[in-house]
Amino acid sequence: MADLRTRYLGMELRSPLVASASPLTGSLDGLAKLEAAGAGAVVLPSLFEEELEEASRPAAYLALISQARQALSIPVIASLNGVSRSGWVRYATRMEQAGADAVELNIYYASSRPGRSGSEIEWRYLDVVRSVRRAIQIPLAVKLSPYFSSLANMAGQLAEAGANGLVLFNRFYQPDVNIEALEVAPRLELSTSVELRLPLRWVAILHRRFGVSLAASTGVHTAEDVIKTLLAGADVAMMTSALLRNGPDHLRPLESGLRDWMDRHHYETVDQLRGLLSQRSIPDPAAFERANYIMTLASHPLTTPRGAG
Ligand SMILES: Cc1cc2nc3c(=O)[nH]c(=O)nc-3n(C[C@H](O)[C@H](O)[C@H](O)COP(=O)(O)O)c2cc1C
């Protein structure tokens, strides 16, 4: 039988299927169901910097970490979401003390100030990562956005600042406009497999570049999606939308689909297939870069062949 064990953030996981931060991971019941269905690890919903002012929320969060740590045998990853330099970073220490196996730091900051440059914002991100790194001994993952001019450079700097892993990517919820009520309103839509392409590309490009673990996140819904992330070079495939839509038991067919595929292709371990289609493994590395753009456009049936017409 195929061996699904994988390493993530220096921890051995029984499977590369990981439940990312969502309401499902916010209760002991949800966490127990995810573990029973085969999750290799779980990421708790984020404790937001803005929530630290609320009296009961941080305490409840820390209690969930310790209860989860006692109840589960898989790694429990706590999640912290903030960008300022204020005292919230100390909650990373509290998360560690409460029993978290690792911390995932979600840094999300959409600046609408034209005077603030990209490098200024990047500096701020790195500063937060350094502060959290200093505050804890346990592994630290950084969940980031795909919106950087030079993502490969940023990934390297995050690794240097102390990130042990990168979660590619956070998914953003853009506000929508209601044309009858003339209102701007938040609107949550779950992802589909189409969205996997962006994480897939960057996992393939960053595989084995900076000595950090890689988690593919956004658009993982099927066993095929999981296999793609591993071939691109991911250490784990994270899921939220698929689990919210289908429930924790959705992990079961994904695991058996992965096992079946590995058996058919004669892979005994996940390590044997990991990264086979990463940028450094394929004969044409440009497939993940700009050259692919023209080829993709040319693949549409209505595109006029170059040189013709
Ligand atoms: C209802 C809901 C709540 C979420 N809460 C968090 C959160 O607290 N912290 C976080 O980092 N991501 C959160 N996410 C983002 C997910 O962890 C995940 O990154 C995103 O949904 C993309 O993955 P998917 O395509 O598998 O859904 C949330 C997503 C949803 C749909």
mmCIF file with all atom_site columns, C-alpha atoms in Angstrom, residues 36 42 44 57 96-97 117 145 164 179 214 230 248 251 258:
data_model
loop_
_atom_site.group_PDB
_atom_site.id
_atom_site.type_symbol
_atom_site.label_atom_id
_atom_site.label_alt_id
_atom_site.label_comp_id
_atom_site.label_asym_id
_atom_site.label_entity_id
_atom_site.label_seq_id
_atom_site.pdbx_PDB_ins_code
_atom_site.Cartn_x
_atom_site.Cartn_y
_atom_site.Cartn_z
_atom_site.occupancy
_atom_site.B_iso_or_equiv
_atom_site.pdbx_formal_charge
_atom_site.auth_seq_id
_atom_site.auth_comp_id
_atom_site.auth_asym_id
_atom_site.auth_atom_id
_atom_site.pdbx_PDB_model_num
ATOM 1  C CA . ALA A 1 36  ? -10.951 10.705 11.574 1.00 0.00 ? 36  ALA A CA 1
ATOM 2  C CA . VAL A 1 42  ? -5.101  20.905 10.773 1.00 0.00 ? 42  VAL A CA 1
ATOM 3  C CA . LEU A 1 44  ? -7.024  26.480 13.199 1.00 0.00 ? 44  LEU A CA 1
ATOM 4  C CA . ARG A 1 57  ? -11.684 35.752 22.021 1.00 0.00 ? 57  ARG A CA 1
ATOM 5  C CA . GLU A 1 96  ? 3.235   27.944 21.548 1.00 0.00 ? 96  GLU A CA 1
ATOM 6  C CA . GLN A 1 97  ? 2.656   27.708 25.296 1.00 0.00 ? 97  GLN A CA 1
ATOM 7  C CA . SER A 1 117 ? 5.678   51.702 -2.145 1.00 0.00 ? 117 SER A CA 1
ATOM 8  C CA . SER A 1 145 ? -0.728  36.548 -1.252 1.00 0.00 ? 145 SER A CA 1
ATOM 9  C CA . ASN A 1 164 ? 10.107  27.527 7.736  1.00 0.00 ? 164 ASN A CA 1
ATOM 10 C CA . ILE A 1 179 ? -26.543 47.473 -8.168 1.00 0.00 ? 179 ILE A CA 1
ATOM 11 C CA . LEU A 1 214 ? 5.599   24.445 0.578  1.00 0.00 ? 214 LEU A CA 1
ATOM 12 C CA . LEU A 1 230 ? 2.647   17.015 -5.266 1.00 0.00 ? 230 LEU A CA 1
ATOM 13 C CA . PRO A 1 248 ? -14.736 16.453 6.341  1.00 0.00 ? 248 PRO A CA 1
ATOM 14 C CA . LEU A 1 251 ? -10.855 13.640 2.551  1.00 0.00 ? 251 LEU A CA 1
ATOM 15 C CA . LEU A 1 258 ? -4.211  9.457  -4.438 1.00 0.00 ? 258 LEU A CA 1
#
